[in-house]
XYZ file of C-alpha atoms in Angstrom:
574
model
C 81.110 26.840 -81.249
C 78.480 25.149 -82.922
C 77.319 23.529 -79.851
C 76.961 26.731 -77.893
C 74.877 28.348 -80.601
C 72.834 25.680 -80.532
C 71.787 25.749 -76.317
C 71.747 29.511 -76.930
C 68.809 28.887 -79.762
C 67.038 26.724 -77.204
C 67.201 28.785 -74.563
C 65.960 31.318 -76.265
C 62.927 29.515 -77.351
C 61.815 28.320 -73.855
C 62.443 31.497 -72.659
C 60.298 33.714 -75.422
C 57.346 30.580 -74.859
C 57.212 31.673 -71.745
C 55.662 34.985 -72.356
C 53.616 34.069 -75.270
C 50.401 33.696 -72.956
C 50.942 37.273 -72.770
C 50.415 37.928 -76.254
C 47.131 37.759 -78.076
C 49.320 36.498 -81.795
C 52.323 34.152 -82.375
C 54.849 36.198 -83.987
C 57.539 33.800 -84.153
C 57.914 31.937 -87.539
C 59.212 28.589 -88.063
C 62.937 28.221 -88.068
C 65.254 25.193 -89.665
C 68.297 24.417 -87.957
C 70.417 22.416 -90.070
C 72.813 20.453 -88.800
C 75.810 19.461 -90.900
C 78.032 17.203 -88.397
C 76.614 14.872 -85.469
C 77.604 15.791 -82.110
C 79.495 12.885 -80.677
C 79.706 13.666 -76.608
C 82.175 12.701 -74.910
C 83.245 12.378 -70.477
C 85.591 15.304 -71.149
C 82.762 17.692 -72.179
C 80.335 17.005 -69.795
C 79.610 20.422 -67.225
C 77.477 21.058 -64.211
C 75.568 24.637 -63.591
C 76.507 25.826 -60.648
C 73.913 28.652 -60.030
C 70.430 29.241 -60.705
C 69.351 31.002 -63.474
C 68.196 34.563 -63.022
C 65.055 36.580 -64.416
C 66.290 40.231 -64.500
C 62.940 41.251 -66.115
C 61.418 43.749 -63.318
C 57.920 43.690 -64.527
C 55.214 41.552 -62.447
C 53.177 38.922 -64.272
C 49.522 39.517 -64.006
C 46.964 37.300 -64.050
C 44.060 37.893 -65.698
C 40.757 37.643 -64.168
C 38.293 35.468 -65.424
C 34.488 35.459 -64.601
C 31.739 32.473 -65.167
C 28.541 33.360 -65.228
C 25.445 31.061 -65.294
C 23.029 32.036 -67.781
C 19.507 30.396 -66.173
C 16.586 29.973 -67.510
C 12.906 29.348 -65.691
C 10.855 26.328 -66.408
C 7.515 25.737 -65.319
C 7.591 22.809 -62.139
C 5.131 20.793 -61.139
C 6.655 18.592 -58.254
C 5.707 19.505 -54.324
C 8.348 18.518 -51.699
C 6.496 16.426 -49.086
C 6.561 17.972 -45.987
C 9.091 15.821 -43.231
C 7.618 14.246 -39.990
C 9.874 13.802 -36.944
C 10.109 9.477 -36.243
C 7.736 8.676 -32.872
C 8.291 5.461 -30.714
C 5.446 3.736 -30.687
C 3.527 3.598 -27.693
C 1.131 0.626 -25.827
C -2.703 2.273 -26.004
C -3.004 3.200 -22.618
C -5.450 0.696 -20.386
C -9.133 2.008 -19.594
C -9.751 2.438 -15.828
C -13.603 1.929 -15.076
C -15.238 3.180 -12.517
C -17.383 0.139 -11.927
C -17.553 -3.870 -11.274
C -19.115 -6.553 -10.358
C -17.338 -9.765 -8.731
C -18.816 -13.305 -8.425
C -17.745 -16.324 -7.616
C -18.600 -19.961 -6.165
C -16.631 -22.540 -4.062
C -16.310 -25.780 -1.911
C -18.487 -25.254 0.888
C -21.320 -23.801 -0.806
C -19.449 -20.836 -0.286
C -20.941 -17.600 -2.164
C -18.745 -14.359 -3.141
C -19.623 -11.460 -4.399
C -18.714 -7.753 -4.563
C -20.445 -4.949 -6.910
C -18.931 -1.229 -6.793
C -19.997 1.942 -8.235
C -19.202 5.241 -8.689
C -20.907 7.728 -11.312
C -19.109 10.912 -11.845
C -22.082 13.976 -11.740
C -20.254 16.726 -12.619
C -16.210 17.252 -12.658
C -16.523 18.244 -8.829
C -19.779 15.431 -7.678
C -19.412 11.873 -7.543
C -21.933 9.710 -6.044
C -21.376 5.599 -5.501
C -21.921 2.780 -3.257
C -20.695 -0.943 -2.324
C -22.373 -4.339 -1.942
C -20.565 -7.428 -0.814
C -21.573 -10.512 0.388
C -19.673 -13.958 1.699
C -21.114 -16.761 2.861
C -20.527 -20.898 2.999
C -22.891 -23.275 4.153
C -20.005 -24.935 5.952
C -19.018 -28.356 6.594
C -16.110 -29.026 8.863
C -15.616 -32.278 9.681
C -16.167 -34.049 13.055
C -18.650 -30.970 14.668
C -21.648 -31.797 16.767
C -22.858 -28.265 15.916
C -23.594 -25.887 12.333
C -20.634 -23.672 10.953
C -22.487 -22.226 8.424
C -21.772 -17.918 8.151
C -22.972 -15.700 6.248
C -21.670 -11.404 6.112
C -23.399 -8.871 3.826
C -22.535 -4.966 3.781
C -24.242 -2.124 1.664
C -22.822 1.240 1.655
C -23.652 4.622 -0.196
C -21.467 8.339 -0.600
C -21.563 11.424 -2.131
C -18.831 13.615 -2.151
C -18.854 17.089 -3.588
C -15.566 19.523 -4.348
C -15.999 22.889 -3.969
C -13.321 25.856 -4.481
C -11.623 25.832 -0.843
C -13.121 22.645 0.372
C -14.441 19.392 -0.400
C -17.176 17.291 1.616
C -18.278 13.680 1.791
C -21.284 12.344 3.238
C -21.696 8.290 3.467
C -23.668 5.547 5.275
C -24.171 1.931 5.116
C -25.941 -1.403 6.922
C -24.236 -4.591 7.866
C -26.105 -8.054 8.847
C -23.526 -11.133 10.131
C -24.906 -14.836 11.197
C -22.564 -16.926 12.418
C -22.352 -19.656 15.370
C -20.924 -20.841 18.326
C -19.754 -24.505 17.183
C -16.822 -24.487 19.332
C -18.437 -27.239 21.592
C -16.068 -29.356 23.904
C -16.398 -32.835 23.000
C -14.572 -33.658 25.753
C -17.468 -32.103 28.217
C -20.332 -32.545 25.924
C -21.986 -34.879 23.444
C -24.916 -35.119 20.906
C -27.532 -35.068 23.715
C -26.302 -31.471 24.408
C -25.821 -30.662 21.054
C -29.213 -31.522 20.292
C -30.146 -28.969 23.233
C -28.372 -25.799 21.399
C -29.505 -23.346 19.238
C -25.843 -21.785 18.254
C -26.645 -19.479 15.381
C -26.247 -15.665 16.524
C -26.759 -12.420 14.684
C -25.030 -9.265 14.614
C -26.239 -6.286 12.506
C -25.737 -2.464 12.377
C -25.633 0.788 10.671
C -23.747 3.182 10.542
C -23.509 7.553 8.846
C -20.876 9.746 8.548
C -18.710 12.678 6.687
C -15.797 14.161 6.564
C -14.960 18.168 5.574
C -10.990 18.933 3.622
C -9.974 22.468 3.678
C -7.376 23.844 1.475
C -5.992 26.701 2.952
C -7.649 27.111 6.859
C -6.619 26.574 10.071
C -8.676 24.368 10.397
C -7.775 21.097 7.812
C -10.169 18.596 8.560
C -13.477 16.963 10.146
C -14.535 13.882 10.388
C -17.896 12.583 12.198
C -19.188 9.034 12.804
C -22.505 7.471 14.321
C -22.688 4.027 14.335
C -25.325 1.687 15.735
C -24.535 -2.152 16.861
C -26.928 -4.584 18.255
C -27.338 -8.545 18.107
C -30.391 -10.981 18.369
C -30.121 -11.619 21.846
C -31.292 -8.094 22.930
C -27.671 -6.536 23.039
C -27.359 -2.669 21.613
C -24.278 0.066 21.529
C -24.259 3.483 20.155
C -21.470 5.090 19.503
C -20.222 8.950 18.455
C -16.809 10.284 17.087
C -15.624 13.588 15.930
C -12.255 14.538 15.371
C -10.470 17.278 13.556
C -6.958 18.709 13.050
C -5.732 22.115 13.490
C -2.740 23.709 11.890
C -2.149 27.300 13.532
C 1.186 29.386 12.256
C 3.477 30.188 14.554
C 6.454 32.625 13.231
C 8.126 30.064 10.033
C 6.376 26.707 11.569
C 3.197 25.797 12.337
C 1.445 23.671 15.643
C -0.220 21.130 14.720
C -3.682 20.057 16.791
C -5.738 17.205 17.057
C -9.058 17.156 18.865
C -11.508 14.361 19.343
C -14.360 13.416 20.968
C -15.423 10.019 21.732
C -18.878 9.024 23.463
C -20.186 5.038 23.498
C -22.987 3.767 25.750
C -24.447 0.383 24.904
C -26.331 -2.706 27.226
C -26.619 -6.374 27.561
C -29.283 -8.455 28.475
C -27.506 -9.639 30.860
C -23.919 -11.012 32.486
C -22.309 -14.583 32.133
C -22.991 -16.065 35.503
C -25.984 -14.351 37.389
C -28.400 -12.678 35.004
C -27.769 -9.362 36.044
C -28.215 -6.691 33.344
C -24.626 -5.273 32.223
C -24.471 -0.699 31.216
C -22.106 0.843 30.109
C -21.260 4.691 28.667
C -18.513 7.025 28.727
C -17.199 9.664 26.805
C -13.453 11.232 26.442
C -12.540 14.563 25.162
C -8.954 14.634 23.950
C -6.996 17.889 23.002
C -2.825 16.588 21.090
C -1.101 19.412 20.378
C 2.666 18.988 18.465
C 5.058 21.095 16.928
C 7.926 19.630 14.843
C 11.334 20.814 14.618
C 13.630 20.386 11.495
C 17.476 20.988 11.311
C 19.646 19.286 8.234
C 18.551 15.501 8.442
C 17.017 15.022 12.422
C 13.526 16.123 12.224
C 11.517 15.770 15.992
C 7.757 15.616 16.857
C 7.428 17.259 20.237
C 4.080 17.155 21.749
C 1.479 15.206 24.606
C -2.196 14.604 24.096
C -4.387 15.543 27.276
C -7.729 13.076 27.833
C -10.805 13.422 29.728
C -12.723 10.336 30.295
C -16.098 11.137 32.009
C -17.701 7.734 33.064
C -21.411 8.304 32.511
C -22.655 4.998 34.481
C -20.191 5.521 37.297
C -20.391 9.262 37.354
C -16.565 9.353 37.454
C -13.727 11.463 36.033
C -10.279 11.299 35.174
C -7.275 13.136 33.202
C -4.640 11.139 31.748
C -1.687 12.884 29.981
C 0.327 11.047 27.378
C 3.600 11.465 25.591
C 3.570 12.390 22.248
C 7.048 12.278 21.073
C 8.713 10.656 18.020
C 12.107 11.703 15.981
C 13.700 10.392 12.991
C 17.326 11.080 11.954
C 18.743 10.545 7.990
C 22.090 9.051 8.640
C 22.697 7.483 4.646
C 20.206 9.731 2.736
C 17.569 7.320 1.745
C 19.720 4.323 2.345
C 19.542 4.603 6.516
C 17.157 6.562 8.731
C 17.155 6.045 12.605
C 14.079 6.640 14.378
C 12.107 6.526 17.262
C 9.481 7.829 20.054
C 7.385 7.558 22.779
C 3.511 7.571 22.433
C 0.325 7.027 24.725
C -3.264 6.849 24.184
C -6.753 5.804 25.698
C -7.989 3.213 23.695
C -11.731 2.925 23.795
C -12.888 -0.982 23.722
C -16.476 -1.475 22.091
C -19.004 -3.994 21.125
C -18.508 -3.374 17.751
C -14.490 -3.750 17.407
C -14.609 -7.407 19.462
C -17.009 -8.963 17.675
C -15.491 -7.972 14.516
C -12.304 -9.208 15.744
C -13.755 -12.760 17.386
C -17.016 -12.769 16.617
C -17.710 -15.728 18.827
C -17.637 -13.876 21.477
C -21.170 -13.907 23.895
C -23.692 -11.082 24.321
C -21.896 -10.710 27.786
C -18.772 -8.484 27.864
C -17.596 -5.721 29.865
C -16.510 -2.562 28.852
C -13.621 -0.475 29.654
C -11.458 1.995 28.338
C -7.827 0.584 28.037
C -5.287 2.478 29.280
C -2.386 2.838 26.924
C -0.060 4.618 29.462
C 3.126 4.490 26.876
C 4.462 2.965 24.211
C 8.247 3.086 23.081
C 9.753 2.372 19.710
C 12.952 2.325 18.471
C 14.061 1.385 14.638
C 15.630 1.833 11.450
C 14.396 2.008 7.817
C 15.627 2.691 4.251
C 16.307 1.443 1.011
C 18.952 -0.951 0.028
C 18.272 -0.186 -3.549
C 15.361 2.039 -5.842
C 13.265 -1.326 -5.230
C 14.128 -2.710 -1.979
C 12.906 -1.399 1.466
C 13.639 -2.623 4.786
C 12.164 -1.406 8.176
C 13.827 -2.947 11.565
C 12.174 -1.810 15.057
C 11.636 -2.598 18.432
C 8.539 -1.798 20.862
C 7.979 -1.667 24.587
C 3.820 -1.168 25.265
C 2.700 -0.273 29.183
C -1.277 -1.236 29.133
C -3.533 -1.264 31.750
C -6.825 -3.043 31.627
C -5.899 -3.995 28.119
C -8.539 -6.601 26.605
C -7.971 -10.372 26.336
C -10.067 -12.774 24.657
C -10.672 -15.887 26.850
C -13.170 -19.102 26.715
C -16.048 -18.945 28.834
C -16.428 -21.552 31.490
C -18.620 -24.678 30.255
C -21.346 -24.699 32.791
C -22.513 -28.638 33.466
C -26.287 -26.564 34.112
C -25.972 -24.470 31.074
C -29.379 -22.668 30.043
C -27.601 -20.642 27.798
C -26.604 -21.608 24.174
C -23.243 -20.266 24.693
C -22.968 -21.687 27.992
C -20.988 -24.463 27.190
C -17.807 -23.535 26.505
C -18.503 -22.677 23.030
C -18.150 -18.755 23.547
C -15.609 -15.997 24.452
C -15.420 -13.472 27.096
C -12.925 -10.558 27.371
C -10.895 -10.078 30.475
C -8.574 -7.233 31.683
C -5.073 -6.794 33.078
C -2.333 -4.532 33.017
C -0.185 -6.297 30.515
C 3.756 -5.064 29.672
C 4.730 -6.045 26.166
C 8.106 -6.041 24.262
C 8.405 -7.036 20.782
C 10.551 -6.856 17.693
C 9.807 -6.446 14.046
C 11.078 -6.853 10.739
C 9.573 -5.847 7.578
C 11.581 -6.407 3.800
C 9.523 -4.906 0.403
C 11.193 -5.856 -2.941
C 8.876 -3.571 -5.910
C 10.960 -4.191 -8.786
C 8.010 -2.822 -11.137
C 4.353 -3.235 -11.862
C 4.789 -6.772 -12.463
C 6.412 -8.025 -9.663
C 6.114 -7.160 -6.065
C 7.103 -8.987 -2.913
C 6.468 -8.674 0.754
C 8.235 -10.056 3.856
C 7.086 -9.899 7.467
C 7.836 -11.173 11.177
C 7.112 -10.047 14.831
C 8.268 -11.816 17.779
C 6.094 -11.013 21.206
C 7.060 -11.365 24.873
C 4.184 -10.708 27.232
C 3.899 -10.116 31.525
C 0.664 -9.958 32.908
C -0.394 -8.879 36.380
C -3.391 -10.931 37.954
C -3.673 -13.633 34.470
C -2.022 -16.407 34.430
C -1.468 -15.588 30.675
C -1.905 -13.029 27.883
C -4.835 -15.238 26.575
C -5.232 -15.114 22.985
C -2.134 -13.130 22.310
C 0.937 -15.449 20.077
C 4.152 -15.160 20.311
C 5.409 -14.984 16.530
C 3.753 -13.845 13.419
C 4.752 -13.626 9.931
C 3.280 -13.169 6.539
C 4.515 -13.188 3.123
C 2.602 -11.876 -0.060
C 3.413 -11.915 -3.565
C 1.586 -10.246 -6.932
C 2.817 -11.358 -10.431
C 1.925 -9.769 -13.349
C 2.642 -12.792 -15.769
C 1.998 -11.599 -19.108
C -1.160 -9.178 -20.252
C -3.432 -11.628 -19.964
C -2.377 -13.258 -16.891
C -1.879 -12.143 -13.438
C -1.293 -14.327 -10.306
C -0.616 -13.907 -6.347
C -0.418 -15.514 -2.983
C -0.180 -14.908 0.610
C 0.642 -16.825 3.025
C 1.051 -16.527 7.310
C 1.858 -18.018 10.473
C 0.746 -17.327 13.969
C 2.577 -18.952 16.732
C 1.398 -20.550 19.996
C -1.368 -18.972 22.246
C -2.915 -19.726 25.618
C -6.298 -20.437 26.940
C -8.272 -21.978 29.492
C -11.691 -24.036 29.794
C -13.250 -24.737 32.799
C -16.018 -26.998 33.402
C -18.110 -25.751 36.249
C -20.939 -27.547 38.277
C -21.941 -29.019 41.131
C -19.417 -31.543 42.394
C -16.790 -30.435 39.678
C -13.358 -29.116 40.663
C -12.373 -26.761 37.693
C -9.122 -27.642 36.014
C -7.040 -24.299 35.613
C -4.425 -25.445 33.465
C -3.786 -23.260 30.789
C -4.161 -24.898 27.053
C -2.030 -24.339 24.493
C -3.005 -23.871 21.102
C -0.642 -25.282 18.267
C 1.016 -22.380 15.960
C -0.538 -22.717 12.400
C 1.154 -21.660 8.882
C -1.694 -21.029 5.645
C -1.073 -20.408 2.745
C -3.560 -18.859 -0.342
C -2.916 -18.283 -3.871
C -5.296 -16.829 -6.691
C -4.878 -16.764 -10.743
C -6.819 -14.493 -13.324
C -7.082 -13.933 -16.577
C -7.962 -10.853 -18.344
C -10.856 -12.302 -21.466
C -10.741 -8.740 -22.729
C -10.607 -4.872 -20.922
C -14.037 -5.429 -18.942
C -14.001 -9.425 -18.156
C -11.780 -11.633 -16.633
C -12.170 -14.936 -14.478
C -10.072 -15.324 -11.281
C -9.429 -18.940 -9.367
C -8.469 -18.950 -5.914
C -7.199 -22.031 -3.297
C -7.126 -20.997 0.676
C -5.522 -23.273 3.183
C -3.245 -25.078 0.437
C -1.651 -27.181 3.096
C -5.042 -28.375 4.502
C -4.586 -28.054 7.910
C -7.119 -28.120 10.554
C -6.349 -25.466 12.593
C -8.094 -23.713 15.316
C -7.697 -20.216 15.404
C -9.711 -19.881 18.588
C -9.914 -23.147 20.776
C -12.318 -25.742 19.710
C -13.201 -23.290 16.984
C -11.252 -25.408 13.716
C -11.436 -24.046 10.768
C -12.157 -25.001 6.733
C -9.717 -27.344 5.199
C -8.585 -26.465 1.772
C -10.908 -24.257 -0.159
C -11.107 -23.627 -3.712
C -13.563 -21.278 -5.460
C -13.799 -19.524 -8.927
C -15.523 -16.721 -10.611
C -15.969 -14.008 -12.823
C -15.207 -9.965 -12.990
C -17.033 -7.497 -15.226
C -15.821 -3.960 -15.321
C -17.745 -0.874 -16.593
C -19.076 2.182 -17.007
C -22.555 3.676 -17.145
């Protein structure tokens, strides 16, 4: 009994402490229990509560609310947040283009080089500039009987102006050559006959021009050339050429138009063998109309260009019409594009353009238009990656009276300094060529670039026993390295194969030998190193014909051996 009184007075305890949070006083006093015998428990008594207690009290148990409130109080502040800047990368201070330099430089041979350019800027829309170069070398190849000295200087001025729907440039310049004809047979001739020659020979010219750009005309462009060529040995040529290019709409595409017009007349003293004086003049009006037609990835040219070649020395005419044609279909995107066409021209052969190309040629040639009655290509180009380029293609040319460099005959009564074998005339025939090309660019960046080419040639002529002149192979290979800011390198290098031409000695009692003569393929190879002193200077080395060879480019014509030559470049601005 005693027991059970006291769980029911601790039950009763817990229970009313459970509400006391409700109350704002303790109303309950202290209590003694007294306990006058020890409870001794034993197995027997032990019991288990088998249900939950219940609270049978229906009223709910608020909460109460309780609110915190900050009680703030302003002080006076001097600090000032800094104000936050977004991180930048830093960048390389961009390089300073000038618009002017000056190049000079000195090498074996007494050779001289040197280059000036400038261009001042008038207003945003007028510039106004001009060139000067000059090369020379007092020569020295070994085992000649005659000079090999050269010397080539060119001056040129423009001024171009932009306007609001078209711009304009106007330019002109002079050029003055010297070089000889040391090409003597030592087989034919010796030092007696060498002390007989004057070789040196002059060429010198001038020549004025412009050119109009239209931004939104039919009419794109203009361009309009005079030039004036003439030697020392009483030998002139005049020459005239305008072309433009029309674009006139036609529904959503447009036909495309090229006209030209093309007049030369020139004169030498006179011919090779009899002393006759040689004229000659034409002029060609060409009209090369085209209109191109687009669908998905095949995009065609379709067009011909019409000529009219009036022979003012001859007083003869004729009309040649050409194909115009060329296509190009995208089969890989970027990675693969087919192409081909089929194209013709008249080629107009001058004074000028041969003795640029040989200029040991004699004050003696003939002149004639060459007719370029087709030629067919057929290729493929892309990209085998963003920095590699290929471009594969084959070519079939149809030429009549197509130009040929050839040795003149070495007359054994010679009263001609380039009488004795030691010039070059140009011959014609109707020459059929097939050939096949392959071109590989690797431009990995600004830094490194690399070029690859080949072409192999297969040539039938007509009435020549050969294409004189004309090699079967070439290749070339060039290379710029940007080694580190300072330092920049390069090199180049080519081969031309084998070529044929023939000599023959002519004279009383002499039976000419017609054998053709074959000229040995030749590889050189250049390189050149700079260094950048500071934004305006550097100094540049340079080494031609590493591998020292000998070789004639034209026959009996060697040329330098190795050739080294250093210099300076200044940059600036006025």
């Amino acid at each position: 009994m005693k027991i059970k009184l006291i769980a029911l007075a601790i039950f009763t305890l817990a229970f009313t402490c459970g509400f006391a949070q409700e109350r704002t006083k303790d109303t309950i006093d202290d209590q003694v229990v007294n306990v006058v015998k020890p409870y001794t428990p034993t197995i027997s008594d032990a019991f288990k509560i088998k249900d939950a207690p219940k609270l049978n009290d229906s009223s709910a148990i608020k909460k109460k609310n309780v609110k915190y409130n900050i009680f703030s109080i302003p002080v006076a502040s001097t600090f000032t947040p800094a104000k936050g800047k977004a991180a930048t990368v830093d960048k390389a201070e961009p390089m300073k283009l000038y618009d002017n330099y000056a190049s000079i430089g000195f090498g074996s041979y007494t050779t001289i080089l040197g280059e000036v350019y400038l261009n001042q800027e008038l207003s945003n829309d007028e510039h106004v500039g001009g060139y000067f170069s000059h090369h020379s070398s007092q020569g020295g190849i070994e085992g000649l009987l005659l000079d090999d000295d050269f010397s080539k200087t060119s001056i040129n001025a423009h001024y171009s102006q932009r306007l609001r729907d078209f711009s304009w440039k106007v330019d002109g310049g002079y050029d003055l050559q010297t070089y000889n004809w040391y090409g003597l047979p030592q087989n034919y001739f010796g030092p007696t006959e060498a002390n007989r020659i004057d070789p040196s020979h002059t060429f010198n010219g001038f020549n004025i021009g412009g050119k109009l750009n239209f931004d939104d005309f039919i009419v794109k462009n203009g361009n309009i050339r005079f030039r004036r060529f003439a030697d020392d040995r009483n030998s002139s040529e005049n020459r005239f050429i305008a072309t433009s290019n029309l674009s006139i709409p036609l529904q959503d595409n447009e036909i495309n138009t090229a006209l030209s017009v093309d007049y030369i007349g020139g004169n030498f003293d006179k011919d090779y063998n009899n002393g006759t004086e040689i004229k000659y003049g034409n002029i060609t009006f060409a009209l090369a109309p085209s209109f191109q037609l687009t669908q998905e990835d095949l995009t065609v040219d379709l067009g011909l260009k019409l000529v009219y070649l009036n022979d003012t020395e001859f007083n003869d005419n004729k009309f040649f019409i050409y194909p115009n044609i060329e296509a190009s279909y995208r089969l890989v995107d970027e990675i693969l594009i087919a192409y081909g066409g089929v194209k013709g021209d008249l080629l107009q052969n001058s004074y000028f353009e041969f003795a640029d190309e040989n200029p040991f040629v004699s004050p003696t040639l003939l002149m004639t238009p060459t007719d370029q009655t087709y030629k067919g290509f057929l290729g493929i180009k892309g990209k085998l990656s963003n920095n590699v380029s290929y471009n594969v293609n084959g070519n079939y040319f149809a030429e009549n009276n197509k130009a040929l460099f050839k040795a003149n005959d070495a007359q054994s009564f010679a009263t001609e300094d380039y009488h004795y074998g030691n010039s070059f005339g140009v011959v014609y025939d109707d020459v059929t060529t097939f050939s096949v090309a392959g071109e590989l660019n690797i431009d990995v960046n600004r830094n490194f670039a690399l070029g690859i080419k080949g072409e192999y040639f297969n040539y039938s002529t007509d009435t020549q026993a050969e294409a004189w002149n004309l090699p079967d192979i070439t290749g070339s290979v060039f290379l710029d390295l940007q080694i580190s800011e300072k330092w920049y390198a390069g090199a180049t290098a080519f081969y031309v194969g084998e070529r044929k031409d023939q000599l023959l000695l002519v004279g009383t009692l002499i039976t000419p030998d017609p054998s053709p003569i074959t000229l040995e393929s030749y590889f050189d190879a250049n390189a050149h190193l700079g260094y950048k002193i500071n934004e305006q200077l550097s100094v540049f080395a340079k080494v031609n014909n590493i591998a020292n060879q000998n070789y004639e480019r034209y026959l009996n014509f060697p040329v330098q051996g190795i050739q080294a030559l250093a210099g300076a470049t200044y940059q600036f601005d006025f």
